[in-house]
Every structure is written in structure tokens, then in C-alpha cells.
JSON list of C-alpha atoms in Angstrom, two decimals:
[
{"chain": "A", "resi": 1, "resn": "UNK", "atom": "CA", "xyz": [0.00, 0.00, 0.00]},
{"chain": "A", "resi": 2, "resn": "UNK", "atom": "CA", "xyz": [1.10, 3.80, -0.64]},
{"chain": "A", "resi": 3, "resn": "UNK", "atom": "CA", "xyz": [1.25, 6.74, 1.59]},
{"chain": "A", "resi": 4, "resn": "UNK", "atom": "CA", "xyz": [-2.36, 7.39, 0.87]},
{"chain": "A", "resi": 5, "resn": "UNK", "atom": "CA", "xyz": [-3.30, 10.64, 2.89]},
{"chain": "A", "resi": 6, "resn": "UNK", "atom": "CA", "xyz": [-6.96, 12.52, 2.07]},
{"chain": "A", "resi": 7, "resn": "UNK", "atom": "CA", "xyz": [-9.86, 13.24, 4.46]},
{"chain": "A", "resi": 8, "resn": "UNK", "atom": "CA", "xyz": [-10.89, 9.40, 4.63]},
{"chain": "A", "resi": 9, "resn": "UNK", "atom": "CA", "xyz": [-7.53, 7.71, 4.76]},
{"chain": "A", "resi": 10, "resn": "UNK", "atom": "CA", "xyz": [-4.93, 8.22, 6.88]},
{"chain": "A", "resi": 11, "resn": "UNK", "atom": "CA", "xyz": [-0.78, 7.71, 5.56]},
{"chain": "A", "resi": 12, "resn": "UNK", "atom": "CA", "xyz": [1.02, 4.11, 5.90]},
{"chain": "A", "resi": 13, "resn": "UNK", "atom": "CA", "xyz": [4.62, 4.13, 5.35]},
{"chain": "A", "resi": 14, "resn": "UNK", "atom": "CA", "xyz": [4.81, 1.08, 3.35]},
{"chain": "A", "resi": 15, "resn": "UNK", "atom": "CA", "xyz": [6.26, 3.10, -0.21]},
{"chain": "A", "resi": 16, "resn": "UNK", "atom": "CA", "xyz": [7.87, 6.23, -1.06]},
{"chain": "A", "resi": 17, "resn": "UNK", "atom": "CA", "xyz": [4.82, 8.01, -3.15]},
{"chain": "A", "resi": 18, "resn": "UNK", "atom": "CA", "xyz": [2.33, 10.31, -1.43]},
{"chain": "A", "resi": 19, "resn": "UNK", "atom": "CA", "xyz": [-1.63, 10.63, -2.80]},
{"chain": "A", "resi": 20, "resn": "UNK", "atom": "CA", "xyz": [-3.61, 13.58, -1.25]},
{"chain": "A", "resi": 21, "resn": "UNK", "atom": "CA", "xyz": [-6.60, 15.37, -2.04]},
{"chain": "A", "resi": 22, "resn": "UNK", "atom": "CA", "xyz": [-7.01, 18.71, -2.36]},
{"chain": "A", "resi": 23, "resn": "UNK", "atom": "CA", "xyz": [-10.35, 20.84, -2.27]},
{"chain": "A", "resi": 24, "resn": "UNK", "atom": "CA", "xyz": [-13.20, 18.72, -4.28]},
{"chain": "A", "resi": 25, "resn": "UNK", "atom": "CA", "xyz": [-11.55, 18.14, -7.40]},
{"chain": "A", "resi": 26, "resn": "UNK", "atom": "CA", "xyz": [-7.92, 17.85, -6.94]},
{"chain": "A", "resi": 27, "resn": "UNK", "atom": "CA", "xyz": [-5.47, 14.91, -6.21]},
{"chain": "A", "resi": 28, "resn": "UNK", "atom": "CA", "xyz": [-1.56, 15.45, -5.85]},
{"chain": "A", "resi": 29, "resn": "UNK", "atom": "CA", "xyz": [1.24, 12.69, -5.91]},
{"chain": "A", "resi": 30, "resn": "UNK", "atom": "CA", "xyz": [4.40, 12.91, -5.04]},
{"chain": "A", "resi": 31, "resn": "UNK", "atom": "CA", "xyz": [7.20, 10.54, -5.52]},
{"chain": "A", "resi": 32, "resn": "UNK", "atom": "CA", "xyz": [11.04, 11.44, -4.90]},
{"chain": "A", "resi": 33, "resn": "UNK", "atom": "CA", "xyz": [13.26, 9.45, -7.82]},
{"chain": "A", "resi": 34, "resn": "UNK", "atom": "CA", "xyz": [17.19, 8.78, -7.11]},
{"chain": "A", "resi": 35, "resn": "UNK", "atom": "CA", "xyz": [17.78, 9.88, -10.30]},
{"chain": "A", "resi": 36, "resn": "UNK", "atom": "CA", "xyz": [17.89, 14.09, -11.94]},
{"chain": "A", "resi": 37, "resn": "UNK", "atom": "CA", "xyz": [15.41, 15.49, -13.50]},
{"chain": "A", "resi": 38, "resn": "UNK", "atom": "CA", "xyz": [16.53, 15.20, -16.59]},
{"chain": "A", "resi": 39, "resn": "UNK", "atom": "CA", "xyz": [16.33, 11.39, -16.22]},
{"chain": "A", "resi": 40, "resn": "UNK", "atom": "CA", "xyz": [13.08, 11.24, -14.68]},
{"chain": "A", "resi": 41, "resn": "UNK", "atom": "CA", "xyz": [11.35, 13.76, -17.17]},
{"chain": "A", "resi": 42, "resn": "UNK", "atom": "CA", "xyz": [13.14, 11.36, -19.96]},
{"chain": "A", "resi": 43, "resn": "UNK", "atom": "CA", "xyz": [11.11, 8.48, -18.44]},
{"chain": "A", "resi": 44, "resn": "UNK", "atom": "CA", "xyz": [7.85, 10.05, -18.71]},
{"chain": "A", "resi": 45, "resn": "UNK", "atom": "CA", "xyz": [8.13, 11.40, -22.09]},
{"chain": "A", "resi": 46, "resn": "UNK", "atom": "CA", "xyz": [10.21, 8.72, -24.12]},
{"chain": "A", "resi": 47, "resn": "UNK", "atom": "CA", "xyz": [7.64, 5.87, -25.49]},
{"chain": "A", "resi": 48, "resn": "UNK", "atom": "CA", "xyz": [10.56, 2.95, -25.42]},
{"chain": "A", "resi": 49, "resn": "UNK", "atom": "CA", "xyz": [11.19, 3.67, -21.32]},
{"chain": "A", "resi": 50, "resn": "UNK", "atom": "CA", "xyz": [7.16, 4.25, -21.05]},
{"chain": "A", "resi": 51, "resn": "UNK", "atom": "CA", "xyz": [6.76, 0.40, -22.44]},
{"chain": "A", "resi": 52, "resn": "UNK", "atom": "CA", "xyz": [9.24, -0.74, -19.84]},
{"chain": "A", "resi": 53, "resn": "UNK", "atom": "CA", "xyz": [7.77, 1.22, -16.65]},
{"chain": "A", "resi": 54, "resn": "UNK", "atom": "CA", "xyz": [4.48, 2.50, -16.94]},
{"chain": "A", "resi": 55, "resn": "UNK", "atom": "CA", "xyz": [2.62, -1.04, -16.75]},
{"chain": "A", "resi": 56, "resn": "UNK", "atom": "CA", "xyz": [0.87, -1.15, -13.00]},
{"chain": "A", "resi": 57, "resn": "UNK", "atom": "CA", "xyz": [0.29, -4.19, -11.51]},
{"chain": "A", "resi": 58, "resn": "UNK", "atom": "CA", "xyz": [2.50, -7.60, -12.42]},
{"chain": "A", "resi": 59, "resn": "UNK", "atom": "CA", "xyz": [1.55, -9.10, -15.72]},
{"chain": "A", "resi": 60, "resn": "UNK", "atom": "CA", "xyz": [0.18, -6.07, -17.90]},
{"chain": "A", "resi": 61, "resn": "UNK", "atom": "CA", "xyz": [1.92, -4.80, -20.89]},
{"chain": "A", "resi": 62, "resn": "UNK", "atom": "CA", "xyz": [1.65, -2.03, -22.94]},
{"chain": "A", "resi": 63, "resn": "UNK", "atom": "CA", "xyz": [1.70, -2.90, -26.52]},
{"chain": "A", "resi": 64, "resn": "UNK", "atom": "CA", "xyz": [0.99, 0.04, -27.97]},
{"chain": "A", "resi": 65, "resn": "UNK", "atom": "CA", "xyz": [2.67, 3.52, -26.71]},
{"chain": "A", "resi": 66, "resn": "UNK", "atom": "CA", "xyz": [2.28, 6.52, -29.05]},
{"chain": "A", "resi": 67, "resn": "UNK", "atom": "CA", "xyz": [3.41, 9.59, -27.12]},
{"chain": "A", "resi": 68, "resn": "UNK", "atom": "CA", "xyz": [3.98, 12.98, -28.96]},
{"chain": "A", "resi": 69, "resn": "UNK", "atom": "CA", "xyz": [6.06, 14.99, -26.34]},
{"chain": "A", "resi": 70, "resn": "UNK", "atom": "CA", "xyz": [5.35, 18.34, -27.59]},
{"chain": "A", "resi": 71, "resn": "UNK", "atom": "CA", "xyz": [3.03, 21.30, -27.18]},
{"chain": "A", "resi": 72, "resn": "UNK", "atom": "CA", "xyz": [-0.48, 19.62, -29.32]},
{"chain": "A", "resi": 73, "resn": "UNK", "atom": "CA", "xyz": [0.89, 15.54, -29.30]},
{"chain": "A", "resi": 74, "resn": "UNK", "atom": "CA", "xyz": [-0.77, 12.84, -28.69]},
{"chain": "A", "resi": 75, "resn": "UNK", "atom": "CA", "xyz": [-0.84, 10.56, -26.18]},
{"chain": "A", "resi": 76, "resn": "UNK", "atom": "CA", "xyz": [-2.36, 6.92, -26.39]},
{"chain": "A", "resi": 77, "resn": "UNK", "atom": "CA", "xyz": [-1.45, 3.77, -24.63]},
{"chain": "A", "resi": 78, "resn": "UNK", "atom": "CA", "xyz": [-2.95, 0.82, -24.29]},
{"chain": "A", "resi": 79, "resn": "UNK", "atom": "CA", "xyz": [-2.25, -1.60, -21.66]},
{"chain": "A", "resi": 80, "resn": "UNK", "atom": "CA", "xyz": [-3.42, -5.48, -21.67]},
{"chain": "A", "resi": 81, "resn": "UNK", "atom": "CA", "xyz": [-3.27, -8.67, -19.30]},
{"chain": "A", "resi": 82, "resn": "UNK", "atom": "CA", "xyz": [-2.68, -10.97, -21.66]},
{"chain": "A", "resi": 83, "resn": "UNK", "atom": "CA", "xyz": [-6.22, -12.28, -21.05]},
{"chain": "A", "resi": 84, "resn": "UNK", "atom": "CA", "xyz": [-9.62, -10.60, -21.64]},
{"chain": "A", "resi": 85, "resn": "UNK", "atom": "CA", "xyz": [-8.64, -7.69, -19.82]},
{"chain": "A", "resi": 86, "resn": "UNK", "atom": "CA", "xyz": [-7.46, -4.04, -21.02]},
{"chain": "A", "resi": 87, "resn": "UNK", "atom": "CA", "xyz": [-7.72, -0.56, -21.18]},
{"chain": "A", "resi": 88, "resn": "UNK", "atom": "CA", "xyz": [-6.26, 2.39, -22.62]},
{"chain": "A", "resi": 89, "resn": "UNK", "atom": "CA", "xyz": [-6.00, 6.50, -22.11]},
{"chain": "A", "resi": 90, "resn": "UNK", "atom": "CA", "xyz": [-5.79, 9.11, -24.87]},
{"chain": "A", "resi": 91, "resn": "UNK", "atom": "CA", "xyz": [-4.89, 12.56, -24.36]},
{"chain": "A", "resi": 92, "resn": "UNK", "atom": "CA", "xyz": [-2.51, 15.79, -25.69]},
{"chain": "A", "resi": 93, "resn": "UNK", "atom": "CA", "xyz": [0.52, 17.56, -24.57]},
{"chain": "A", "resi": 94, "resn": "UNK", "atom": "CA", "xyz": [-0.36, 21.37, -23.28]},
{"chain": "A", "resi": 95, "resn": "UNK", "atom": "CA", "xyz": [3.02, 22.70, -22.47]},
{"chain": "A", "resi": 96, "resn": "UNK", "atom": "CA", "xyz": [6.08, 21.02, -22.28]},
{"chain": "A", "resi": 97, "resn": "UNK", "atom": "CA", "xyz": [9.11, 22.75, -20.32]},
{"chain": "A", "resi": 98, "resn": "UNK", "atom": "CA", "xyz": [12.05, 20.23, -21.31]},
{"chain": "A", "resi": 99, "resn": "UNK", "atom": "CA", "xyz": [13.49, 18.05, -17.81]},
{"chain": "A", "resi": 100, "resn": "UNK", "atom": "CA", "xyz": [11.00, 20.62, -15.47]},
{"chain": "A", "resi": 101, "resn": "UNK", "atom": "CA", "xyz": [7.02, 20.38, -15.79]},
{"chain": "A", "resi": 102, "resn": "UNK", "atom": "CA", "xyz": [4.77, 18.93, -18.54]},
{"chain": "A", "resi": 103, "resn": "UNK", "atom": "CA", "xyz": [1.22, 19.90, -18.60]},
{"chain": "A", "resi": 104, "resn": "UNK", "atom": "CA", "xyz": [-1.35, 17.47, -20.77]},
{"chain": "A", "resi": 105, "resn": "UNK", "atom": "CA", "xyz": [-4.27, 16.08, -20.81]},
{"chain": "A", "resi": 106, "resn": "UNK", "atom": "CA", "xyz": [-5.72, 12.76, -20.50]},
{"chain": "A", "resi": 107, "resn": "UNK", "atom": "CA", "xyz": [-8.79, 10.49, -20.92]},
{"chain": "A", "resi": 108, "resn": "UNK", "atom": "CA", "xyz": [-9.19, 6.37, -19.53]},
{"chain": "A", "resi": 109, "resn": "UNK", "atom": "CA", "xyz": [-11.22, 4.15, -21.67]},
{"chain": "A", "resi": 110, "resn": "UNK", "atom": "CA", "xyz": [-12.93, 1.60, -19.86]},
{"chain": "A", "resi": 111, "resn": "UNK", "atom": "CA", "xyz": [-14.41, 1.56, -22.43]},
{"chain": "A", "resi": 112, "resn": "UNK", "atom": "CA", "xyz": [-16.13, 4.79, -22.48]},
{"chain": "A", "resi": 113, "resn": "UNK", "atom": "CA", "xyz": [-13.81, 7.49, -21.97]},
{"chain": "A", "resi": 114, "resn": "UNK", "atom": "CA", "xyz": [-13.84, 8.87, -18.34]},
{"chain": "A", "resi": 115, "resn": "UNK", "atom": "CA", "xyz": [-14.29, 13.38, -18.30]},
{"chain": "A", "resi": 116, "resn": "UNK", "atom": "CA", "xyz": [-11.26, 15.14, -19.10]},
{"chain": "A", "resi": 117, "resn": "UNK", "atom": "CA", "xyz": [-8.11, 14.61, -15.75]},
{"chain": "A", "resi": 118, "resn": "UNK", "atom": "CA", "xyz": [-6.01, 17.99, -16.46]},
{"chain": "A", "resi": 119, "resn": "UNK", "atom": "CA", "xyz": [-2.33, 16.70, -15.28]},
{"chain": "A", "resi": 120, "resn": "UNK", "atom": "CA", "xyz": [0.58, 19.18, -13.87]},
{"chain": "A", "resi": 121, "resn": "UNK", "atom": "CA", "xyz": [4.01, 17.40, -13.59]},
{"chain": "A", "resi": 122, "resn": "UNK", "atom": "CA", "xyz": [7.02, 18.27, -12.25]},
{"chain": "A", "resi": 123, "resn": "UNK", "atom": "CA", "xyz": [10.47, 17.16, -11.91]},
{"chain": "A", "resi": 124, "resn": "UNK", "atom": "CA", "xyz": [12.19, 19.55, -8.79]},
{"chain": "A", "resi": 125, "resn": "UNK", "atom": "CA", "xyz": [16.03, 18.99, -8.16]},
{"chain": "A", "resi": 126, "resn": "UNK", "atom": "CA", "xyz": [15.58, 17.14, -4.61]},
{"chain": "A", "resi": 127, "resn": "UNK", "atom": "CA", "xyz": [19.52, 16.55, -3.16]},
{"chain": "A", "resi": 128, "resn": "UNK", "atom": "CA", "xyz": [21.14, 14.01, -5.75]},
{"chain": "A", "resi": 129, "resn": "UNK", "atom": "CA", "xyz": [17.40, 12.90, -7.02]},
{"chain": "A", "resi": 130, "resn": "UNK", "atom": "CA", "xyz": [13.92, 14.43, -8.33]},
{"chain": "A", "resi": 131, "resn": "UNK", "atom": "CA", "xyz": [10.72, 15.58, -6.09]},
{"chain": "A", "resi": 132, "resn": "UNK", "atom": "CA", "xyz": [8.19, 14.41, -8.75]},
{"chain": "A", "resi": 133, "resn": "UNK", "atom": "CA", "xyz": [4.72, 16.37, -8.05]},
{"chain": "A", "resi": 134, "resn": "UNK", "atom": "CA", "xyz": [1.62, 15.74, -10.16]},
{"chain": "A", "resi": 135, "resn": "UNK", "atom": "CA", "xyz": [-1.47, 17.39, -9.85]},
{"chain": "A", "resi": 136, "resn": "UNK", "atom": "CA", "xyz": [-4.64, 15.80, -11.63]},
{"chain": "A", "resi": 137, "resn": "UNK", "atom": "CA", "xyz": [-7.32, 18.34, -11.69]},
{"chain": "A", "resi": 138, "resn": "UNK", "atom": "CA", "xyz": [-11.01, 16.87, -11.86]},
{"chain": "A", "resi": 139, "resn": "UNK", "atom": "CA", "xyz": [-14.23, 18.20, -13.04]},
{"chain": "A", "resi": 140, "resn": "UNK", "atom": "CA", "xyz": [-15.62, 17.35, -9.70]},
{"chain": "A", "resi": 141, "resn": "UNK", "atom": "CA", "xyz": [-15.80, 15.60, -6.76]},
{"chain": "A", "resi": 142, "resn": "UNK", "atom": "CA", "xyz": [-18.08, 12.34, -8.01]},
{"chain": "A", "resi": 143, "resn": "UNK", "atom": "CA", "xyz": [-15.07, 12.01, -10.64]},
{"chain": "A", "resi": 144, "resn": "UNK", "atom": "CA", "xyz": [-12.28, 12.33, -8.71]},
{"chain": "A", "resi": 145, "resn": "UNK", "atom": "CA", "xyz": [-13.98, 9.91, -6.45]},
{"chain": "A", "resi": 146, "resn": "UNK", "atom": "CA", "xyz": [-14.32, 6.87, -8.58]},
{"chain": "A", "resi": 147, "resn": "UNK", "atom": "CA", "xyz": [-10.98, 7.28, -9.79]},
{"chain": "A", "resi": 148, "resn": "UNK", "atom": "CA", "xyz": [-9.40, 7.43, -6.29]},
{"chain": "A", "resi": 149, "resn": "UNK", "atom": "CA", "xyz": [-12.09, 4.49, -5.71]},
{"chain": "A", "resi": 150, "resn": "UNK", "atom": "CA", "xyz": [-10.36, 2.40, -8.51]},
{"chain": "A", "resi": 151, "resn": "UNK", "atom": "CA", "xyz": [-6.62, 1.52, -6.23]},
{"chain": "A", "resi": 152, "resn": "UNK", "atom": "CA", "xyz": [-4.61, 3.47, -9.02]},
{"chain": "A", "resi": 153, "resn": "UNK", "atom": "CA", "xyz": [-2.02, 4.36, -6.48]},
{"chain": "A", "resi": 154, "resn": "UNK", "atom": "CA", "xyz": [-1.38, 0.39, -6.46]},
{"chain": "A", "resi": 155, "resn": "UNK", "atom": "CA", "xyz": [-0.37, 0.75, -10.12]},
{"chain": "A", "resi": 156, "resn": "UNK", "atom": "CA", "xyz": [0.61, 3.83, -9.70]},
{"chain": "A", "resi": 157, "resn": "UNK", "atom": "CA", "xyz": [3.48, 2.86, -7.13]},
{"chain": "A", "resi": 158, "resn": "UNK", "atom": "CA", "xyz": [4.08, -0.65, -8.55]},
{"chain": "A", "resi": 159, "resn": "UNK", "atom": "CA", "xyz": [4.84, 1.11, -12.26]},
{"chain": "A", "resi": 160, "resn": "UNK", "atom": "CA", "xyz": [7.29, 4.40, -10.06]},
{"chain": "A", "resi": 161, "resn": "UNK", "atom": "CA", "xyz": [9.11, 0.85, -8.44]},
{"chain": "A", "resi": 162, "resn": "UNK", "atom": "CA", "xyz": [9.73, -0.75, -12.08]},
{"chain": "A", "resi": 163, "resn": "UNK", "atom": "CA", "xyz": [10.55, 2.45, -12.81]},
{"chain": "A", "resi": 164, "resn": "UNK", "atom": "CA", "xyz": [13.47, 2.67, -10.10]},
{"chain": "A", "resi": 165, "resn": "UNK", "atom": "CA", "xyz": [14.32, -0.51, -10.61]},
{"chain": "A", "resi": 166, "resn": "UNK", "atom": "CA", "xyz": [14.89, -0.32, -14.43]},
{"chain": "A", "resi": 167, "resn": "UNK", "atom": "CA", "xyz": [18.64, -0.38, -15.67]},
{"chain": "A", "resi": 168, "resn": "UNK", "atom": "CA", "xyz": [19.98, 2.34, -17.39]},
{"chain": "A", "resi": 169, "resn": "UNK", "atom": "CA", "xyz": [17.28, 4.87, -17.70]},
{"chain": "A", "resi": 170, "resn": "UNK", "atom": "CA", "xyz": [18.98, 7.11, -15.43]},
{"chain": "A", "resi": 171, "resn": "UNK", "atom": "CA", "xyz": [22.06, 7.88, -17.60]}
]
């Protein structure tokens, strides 16, 4: 389990991201990276380290990884099992400010595509490492509820530990 910390849940120290809410629409992650933020912003925006890291739980994939990192690209993944079940999000890059923020915005399919999640990330020199901070804003509170009410910090963390523990994406 993450550090999970909003008005109904209270944090457990069992990973090193942090989910909060904020107001009715808002949730914020954090996640500090031993790597700089060149590395880490390199990870989120380069499709061949997305198809490595960005897979949640054990046993998905994601065979298909079109990511457009620049001001009006696209953004579609799709993520599979390997048995009946899948998924996949589509979206576009807002502003990109090379190895510091990226703002886009993105979509699930499940099938039908969930309202619109506007997504703030950045990458903040932290020591030797990255303070990653992304903040999803919601159209409202029902919304950001079902998708807090879906365990994506699970995946969330799970992908973040791949992530770490992938060789050679820091260099």
C-alpha cells in the first residue's frame, strides 16, 4: 500500500509516493526518484522507457505507446493482461518545459472514456534525485472519487518501483 493521505484515509509508510486530495476536485502525488530530473522527465516522455515502466500491476503490458512529447501531441497507450482484460487513455501535450514540468491532458477508456483529468508534472532537483509532483485536476468531486475508488495508487506505485528498478534509464 502507498502513503495514501486525504480526508478518509490516513498515511502508511509502506512506499515512497504520497496521494492527497485537495479541495473537491484535486489529487496530488508525489514521488522522490534517485535519479535528476533530466532522467526522470526522460522516463515520462520517451515511449521505449514508457513500455518498460508505466505497466501497474504484475503481468500487464503495454503494446501500444504513441506519445507525442510536444506542445499539441498525442498521447495513447494501451495496456493489456494478456487475457480478456485491457484498457487504454488518450490525451494531448499542453506545455512542455524540457526536464522541469509537462502539462497534458488525458482520458481512460474503460471503455467509455472517463471526463477530461487535467495533469501538472514536475520534476524539482531534490539533493542528488527528483521531487516528482503531479497534480490531476477533476471536473468534480463524483469524478475524482471513482478514480481514487479504482486503487490506481497500487499501479501507480508498482509502475514508479519498475521504474526505479529499471537499468539504465537514469544515464
Amino acid at each position: 500500500m502507498s502513503n495514501i493521505t486525504t480526508s478518509d484515509m490516513t498515511p502508511t509508510k509502506t512506499s515512497k509516493m504520497t496521494l492527497k486530495t485537495e479541495g473537491d476536485t484535486h489529487i496530488v502525488v508525489t514521488r522522490r526518484f534517485a535519479a535528476p530530473p533530466e532522467a526522470v522527465y526522460r522516463a515520462h516522455t520517451d515511449p521505449k522507457l514508457l513500455q518498460k515502466w508505466l505497466l501497474g500491476p504484475e503481468g500487464w503490458t503495454m503494446p501500444v505507446c504513441i506519445n507525442e512529447a510536444k506542445p499539441g501531441g498525442k498521447i495513447r497507450y494501451e495496456w493489456t493482461n494478456g487475457k480478456k482484460g485491457g484498457f487504454h487513455v488518450t490525451g494531448e501535450y499542453l506545455e512542455l518545459e524540457p526536464f522541469t514540468r509537462i502539462v497534458h491532458v488525458e482520458r481512460m477508456h474503460l471503455p467509455d472514456p472517463t471526463p477530461d483529468n487535467h495533469i501538472e508534472t514536475r520534476f524539482d532537483p531534490d539533493g542528488s534525485g527528483t521531487l516528482m509532483t503531479m497534480r490531476m485536476t477533476l471536473p468534480d468531486a463524483q469524478t475524482r472519487a471513482a478514480m481514487l475508488a479504482s486503487g490506481m495508487e497500487h499501479g501507480m506505485e508498482s509502475s514508479y518501483v519498475r521504474l526505479e528498478n529499471m537499468s539504465g534509464w537514469k544515464g
